[in-house]
Amino acid sequence: MNLLERMTTHYLEILPLVHLPRTAASVFTYSSEKHVQIGSVILTKFNGRRIRGIVIGSKKKKPSYTVKPILKTITSGPYFSTAELSWIKSLSKFYVTQPSEIARLFITNKIPHKTLDACVRKKFTHSNIRQKTTYLTIESYSKDLSKLQKEISKTISSNAQALLLFPTNEQLQDAKRIITKIFPKEKIVTLHSGLTSKEHSNAFQSIALKEVSICIGLRHAIFAPFANLELIIQYDHANNSYKQWDLHPKYSVGEALALREKYLPAKYKLYSHAPS
């Protein structure tokens, strides 16, 4: 950092990761003595509390009101790509809720600061594949997953990642046993509510660093920090368990993935008991 950069005060637009009323402002301005990249996660004070926030923009001129400084930067670089930030904004508009509520789905309280920094992807290599969604009728786990073996193998061989979504933990565990047998040499992680904080953090870090080629998860897995997600398989996609009913914000995996396609294209394979 040169002398000019040290002397310059930067004004950052921060999305605080807290619950906010719908009528409240969604973005707040803080100052920083050093340049912080858009998409980075920072720590600051908000209403007397130390909270995390996401840098989503910057201002060249000092605002007319008093601006508080951030406390520190949590990540050494962007945790979110510009495409992921656009997806967050799109989800916020679709579900008529604060962007902060959506962003909290991506960064849960289970993820410590250290893991967030470790999950910074040095280079975002999002897929640019655009393919019409394929609907397939359910037969059995073994037959269905075997049919997709070639598709998954192709994804892995191109150094990309595959996400297999299941509506219930029972189905997820069954699928894990089958996928492990089909791909014995691949590192596979699972994402579900039964994981400890350490297991959840380790899974996130492995996904972000591309140490994992296959992720098997429940609905929340769509918000994991994938380095290069190219294939998404949603099994039994009409199952109501793919909808978030009890917590805010209430979202549907199908709707969220449809919005994701605009910014983060991938191949989609949807399985159902009957044609959509």
Short mmCIF file of N, CA and C in Angstrom, two decimals, residues 85-175:
data_model
loop_
_atom_site.label_atom_id
_atom_site.label_comp_id
_atom_site.label_asym_id
_atom_site.label_seq_id
_atom_site.Cartn_x
_atom_site.Cartn_y
_atom_site.Cartn_z
N LEU A 85 -23.73 -11.56 -5.86
CA LEU A 85 -24.38 -10.39 -5.29
C LEU A 85 -25.64 -10.03 -6.09
N SER A 86 -25.57 -10.19 -7.40
CA SER A 86 -26.75 -9.93 -8.24
C SER A 86 -27.85 -10.94 -7.94
N TRP A 87 -27.47 -12.17 -7.68
CA TRP A 87 -28.45 -13.20 -7.33
C TRP A 87 -29.13 -12.87 -6.00
N ILE A 88 -28.36 -12.37 -5.04
CA ILE A 88 -28.92 -11.97 -3.75
C ILE A 88 -29.95 -10.86 -3.94
N LYS A 89 -29.61 -9.86 -4.74
CA LYS A 89 -30.53 -8.75 -4.99
C LYS A 89 -31.79 -9.24 -5.70
N SER A 90 -31.63 -10.16 -6.62
CA SER A 90 -32.78 -10.71 -7.35
C SER A 90 -33.71 -11.48 -6.41
N LEU A 91 -33.13 -12.28 -5.52
CA LEU A 91 -33.93 -13.03 -4.54
C LEU A 91 -34.65 -12.07 -3.59
N SER A 92 -33.98 -10.99 -3.23
CA SER A 92 -34.57 -9.99 -2.34
C SER A 92 -35.81 -9.36 -2.97
N LYS A 93 -35.71 -9.01 -4.24
CA LYS A 93 -36.86 -8.41 -4.93
C LYS A 93 -37.99 -9.42 -5.11
N PHE A 94 -37.63 -10.65 -5.46
CA PHE A 94 -38.64 -11.68 -5.70
C PHE A 94 -39.44 -12.00 -4.44
N TYR A 95 -38.75 -12.08 -3.31
CA TYR A 95 -39.42 -12.44 -2.06
C TYR A 95 -39.82 -11.22 -1.22
N VAL A 96 -39.65 -10.03 -1.79
CA VAL A 96 -40.05 -8.77 -1.14
C VAL A 96 -39.53 -8.74 0.29
N THR A 97 -38.23 -8.86 0.42
CA THR A 97 -37.60 -8.83 1.73
C THR A 97 -36.27 -8.10 1.63
N GLN A 98 -35.70 -7.78 2.76
CA GLN A 98 -34.44 -7.06 2.78
C GLN A 98 -33.31 -7.92 2.20
N PRO A 99 -32.39 -7.33 1.43
CA PRO A 99 -31.25 -8.10 0.92
C PRO A 99 -30.45 -8.76 2.04
N SER A 100 -30.40 -8.10 3.21
CA SER A 100 -29.65 -8.67 4.33
C SER A 100 -30.23 -10.01 4.78
N GLU A 101 -31.57 -10.16 4.68
CA GLU A 101 -32.20 -11.42 5.06
C GLU A 101 -31.76 -12.55 4.12
N ILE A 102 -31.63 -12.23 2.85
CA ILE A 102 -31.18 -13.22 1.87
C ILE A 102 -29.70 -13.52 2.08
N ALA A 103 -28.89 -12.48 2.29
CA ALA A 103 -27.45 -12.67 2.46
C ALA A 103 -27.12 -13.54 3.66
N ARG A 104 -27.98 -13.50 4.67
CA ARG A 104 -27.74 -14.31 5.87
C ARG A 104 -27.91 -15.80 5.59
N LEU A 105 -28.58 -16.14 4.49
CA LEU A 105 -28.68 -17.54 4.09
C LEU A 105 -27.32 -18.05 3.60
N PHE A 106 -26.53 -17.17 3.03
CA PHE A 106 -25.22 -17.53 2.50
C PHE A 106 -24.16 -17.57 3.60
N ILE A 107 -24.28 -16.70 4.59
CA ILE A 107 -23.32 -16.66 5.70
C ILE A 107 -24.09 -16.86 7.00
N THR A 108 -24.11 -18.09 7.48
CA THR A 108 -24.83 -18.40 8.71
C THR A 108 -23.93 -18.16 9.92
N ASN A 109 -24.54 -18.15 11.09
CA ASN A 109 -23.77 -17.96 12.32
C ASN A 109 -22.83 -19.12 12.60
N LYS A 110 -23.07 -20.26 11.93
CA LYS A 110 -22.21 -21.43 12.14
C LYS A 110 -20.81 -21.23 11.55
N ILE A 111 -20.69 -20.28 10.63
CA ILE A 111 -19.42 -20.09 9.93
C ILE A 111 -18.58 -19.03 10.65
N PRO A 112 -17.45 -19.41 11.27
CA PRO A 112 -16.61 -18.43 11.97
C PRO A 112 -15.84 -17.54 11.00
N HIS A 113 -15.29 -16.45 11.53
CA HIS A 113 -14.53 -15.50 10.70
C HIS A 113 -13.40 -16.19 9.94
N LYS A 114 -12.67 -17.06 10.63
CA LYS A 114 -11.51 -17.72 10.05
C LYS A 114 -11.89 -18.54 8.82
N THR A 115 -13.04 -19.22 8.91
CA THR A 115 -13.50 -20.03 7.79
C THR A 115 -13.92 -19.16 6.62
N LEU A 116 -14.59 -18.04 6.90
CA LEU A 116 -14.99 -17.13 5.83
C LEU A 116 -13.77 -16.67 5.03
N ASP A 117 -12.71 -16.34 5.73
CA ASP A 117 -11.50 -15.89 5.04
C ASP A 117 -10.88 -17.03 4.23
N ALA A 118 -10.93 -18.24 4.78
CA ALA A 118 -10.39 -19.40 4.07
C ALA A 118 -11.22 -19.74 2.84
N CYS A 119 -12.50 -19.32 2.84
CA CYS A 119 -13.40 -19.62 1.73
C CYS A 119 -13.32 -18.60 0.59
N VAL A 120 -12.46 -17.61 0.73
CA VAL A 120 -12.30 -16.63 -0.35
C VAL A 120 -11.74 -17.35 -1.57
N ARG A 121 -12.49 -17.29 -2.66
CA ARG A 121 -12.07 -17.95 -3.89
C ARG A 121 -11.16 -17.00 -4.68
N LYS A 122 -9.93 -17.42 -4.84
CA LYS A 122 -8.92 -16.55 -5.47
C LYS A 122 -9.33 -16.14 -6.88
N LYS A 123 -10.02 -17.03 -7.54
CA LYS A 123 -10.49 -16.73 -8.89
C LYS A 123 -11.87 -17.35 -9.08
N PHE A 124 -12.84 -16.53 -9.40
CA PHE A 124 -14.19 -17.03 -9.61
C PHE A 124 -14.27 -17.63 -11.02
N THR A 125 -14.62 -18.89 -11.09
CA THR A 125 -14.72 -19.56 -12.39
C THR A 125 -16.12 -20.13 -12.56
N HIS A 126 -17.12 -19.26 -12.44
CA HIS A 126 -18.50 -19.71 -12.58
C HIS A 126 -18.76 -20.29 -13.96
N SER A 127 -19.59 -21.29 -14.00
CA SER A 127 -19.96 -21.94 -15.27
C SER A 127 -20.66 -20.94 -16.19
N ASN A 128 -20.44 -21.08 -17.48
CA ASN A 128 -21.15 -20.25 -18.45
C ASN A 128 -22.05 -21.11 -19.34
N ILE A 129 -22.35 -22.32 -18.86
CA ILE A 129 -23.19 -23.25 -19.61
C ILE A 129 -24.66 -22.84 -19.49
N ARG A 130 -25.32 -22.76 -20.59
CA ARG A 130 -26.76 -22.50 -20.58
C ARG A 130 -27.44 -23.66 -21.28
N GLN A 131 -28.21 -24.40 -20.51
CA GLN A 131 -28.88 -25.57 -21.07
C GLN A 131 -30.29 -25.65 -20.51
N LYS A 132 -31.22 -26.01 -21.36
CA LYS A 132 -32.60 -26.15 -20.92
C LYS A 132 -32.69 -27.21 -19.83
N THR A 133 -33.47 -26.91 -18.80
CA THR A 133 -33.65 -27.84 -17.70
C THR A 133 -34.23 -29.16 -18.20
N THR A 134 -33.66 -30.26 -17.72
CA THR A 134 -34.12 -31.60 -18.10
C THR A 134 -34.97 -32.19 -16.98
N TYR A 135 -36.17 -32.66 -17.32
CA TYR A 135 -37.04 -33.31 -16.34
C TYR A 135 -37.00 -34.82 -16.56
N LEU A 136 -36.78 -35.55 -15.49
CA LEU A 136 -36.70 -37.00 -15.56
C LEU A 136 -37.62 -37.63 -14.52
N THR A 137 -38.18 -38.79 -14.84
CA THR A 137 -39.10 -39.46 -13.93
C THR A 137 -38.34 -40.40 -13.01
N ILE A 138 -38.67 -40.36 -11.73
CA ILE A 138 -38.00 -41.18 -10.73
C ILE A 138 -38.24 -42.66 -10.97
N GLU A 139 -37.14 -43.46 -10.88
CA GLU A 139 -37.26 -44.92 -10.92
C GLU A 139 -36.84 -45.47 -9.55
N SER A 140 -35.55 -45.45 -9.28
CA SER A 140 -35.03 -45.82 -7.97
C SER A 140 -33.70 -45.09 -7.81
N TYR A 141 -33.23 -44.95 -6.59
CA TYR A 141 -31.97 -44.24 -6.36
C TYR A 141 -30.85 -44.83 -7.21
N SER A 142 -30.69 -46.13 -7.13
CA SER A 142 -29.59 -46.78 -7.83
C SER A 142 -29.66 -46.55 -9.33
N LYS A 143 -30.84 -46.78 -9.93
CA LYS A 143 -31.00 -46.62 -11.37
C LYS A 143 -30.82 -45.16 -11.78
N ASP A 144 -31.47 -44.27 -11.03
CA ASP A 144 -31.41 -42.85 -11.40
C ASP A 144 -30.00 -42.29 -11.30
N LEU A 145 -29.32 -42.59 -10.21
CA LEU A 145 -27.98 -42.06 -10.01
C LEU A 145 -26.98 -42.72 -10.95
N SER A 146 -27.22 -43.98 -11.29
CA SER A 146 -26.35 -44.66 -12.25
C SER A 146 -26.50 -44.03 -13.64
N LYS A 147 -27.75 -43.64 -13.99
CA LYS A 147 -27.98 -43.00 -15.28
C LYS A 147 -27.22 -41.68 -15.39
N LEU A 148 -27.04 -41.02 -14.27
CA LEU A 148 -26.36 -39.73 -14.26
C LEU A 148 -24.86 -39.84 -14.04
N GLN A 149 -24.37 -41.07 -13.94
CA GLN A 149 -22.95 -41.27 -13.69
C GLN A 149 -22.08 -40.61 -14.76
N LYS A 150 -22.49 -40.78 -16.03
CA LYS A 150 -21.73 -40.20 -17.13
C LYS A 150 -21.73 -38.68 -17.05
N GLU A 151 -22.90 -38.08 -16.73
CA GLU A 151 -23.02 -36.62 -16.63
C GLU A 151 -22.16 -36.08 -15.50
N ILE A 152 -22.19 -36.77 -14.35
CA ILE A 152 -21.39 -36.34 -13.21
C ILE A 152 -19.91 -36.51 -13.51
N SER A 153 -19.55 -37.63 -14.13
CA SER A 153 -18.14 -37.89 -14.48
C SER A 153 -17.61 -36.81 -15.43
N LYS A 154 -18.42 -36.41 -16.39
CA LYS A 154 -18.03 -35.37 -17.34
C LYS A 154 -17.78 -34.04 -16.62
N THR A 155 -18.63 -33.73 -15.66
CA THR A 155 -18.49 -32.50 -14.88
C THR A 155 -17.20 -32.52 -14.08
N ILE A 156 -16.94 -33.64 -13.41
CA ILE A 156 -15.74 -33.78 -12.59
C ILE A 156 -14.48 -33.69 -13.43
N SER A 157 -14.51 -34.35 -14.58
CA SER A 157 -13.32 -34.38 -15.45
C SER A 157 -12.96 -32.99 -16.00
N SER A 158 -13.94 -32.09 -16.05
CA SER A 158 -13.68 -30.73 -16.52
C SER A 158 -13.31 -29.80 -15.36
N ASN A 159 -13.01 -30.40 -14.21
CA ASN A 159 -12.58 -29.66 -13.01
C ASN A 159 -13.69 -28.77 -12.46
N ALA A 160 -14.94 -29.16 -12.71
CA ALA A 160 -16.09 -28.43 -12.19
C ALA A 160 -16.72 -29.24 -11.06
N GLN A 161 -17.76 -28.66 -10.44
CA GLN A 161 -18.41 -29.29 -9.29
C GLN A 161 -19.86 -29.63 -9.59
N ALA A 162 -20.36 -30.65 -8.90
CA ALA A 162 -21.74 -31.08 -9.04
C ALA A 162 -22.44 -31.01 -7.68
N LEU A 163 -23.68 -30.55 -7.69
CA LEU A 163 -24.50 -30.47 -6.47
C LEU A 163 -25.71 -31.36 -6.64
N LEU A 164 -25.89 -32.30 -5.71
CA LEU A 164 -27.03 -33.19 -5.71
C LEU A 164 -27.93 -32.83 -4.54
N LEU A 165 -29.15 -32.39 -4.83
CA LEU A 165 -30.08 -31.94 -3.80
C LEU A 165 -31.13 -32.99 -3.52
N PHE A 166 -31.42 -33.19 -2.23
CA PHE A 166 -32.45 -34.13 -1.80
C PHE A 166 -33.34 -33.46 -0.77
N PRO A 167 -34.64 -33.78 -0.76
CA PRO A 167 -35.58 -33.08 0.13
C PRO A 167 -35.48 -33.48 1.61
N THR A 168 -35.07 -34.72 1.90
CA THR A 168 -35.02 -35.18 3.29
C THR A 168 -33.65 -35.77 3.60
N ASN A 169 -33.32 -35.80 4.88
CA ASN A 169 -32.02 -36.32 5.30
C ASN A 169 -31.92 -37.83 5.04
N GLU A 170 -33.03 -38.54 5.14
CA GLU A 170 -33.04 -39.97 4.88
C GLU A 170 -32.65 -40.26 3.43
N GLN A 171 -33.24 -39.52 2.52
CA GLN A 171 -32.91 -39.67 1.10
C GLN A 171 -31.45 -39.28 0.84
N LEU A 172 -31.00 -38.23 1.52
CA LEU A 172 -29.62 -37.77 1.37
C LEU A 172 -28.63 -38.87 1.78
N GLN A 173 -28.88 -39.51 2.92
CA GLN A 173 -27.97 -40.55 3.40
C GLN A 173 -27.95 -41.75 2.47
N ASP A 174 -29.13 -42.12 1.94
CA ASP A 174 -29.19 -43.22 0.98
C ASP A 174 -28.38 -42.88 -0.27
N ALA A 175 -28.55 -41.67 -0.75
CA ALA A 175 -27.83 -41.23 -1.96
C ALA A 175 -26.32 -41.19 -1.72
#
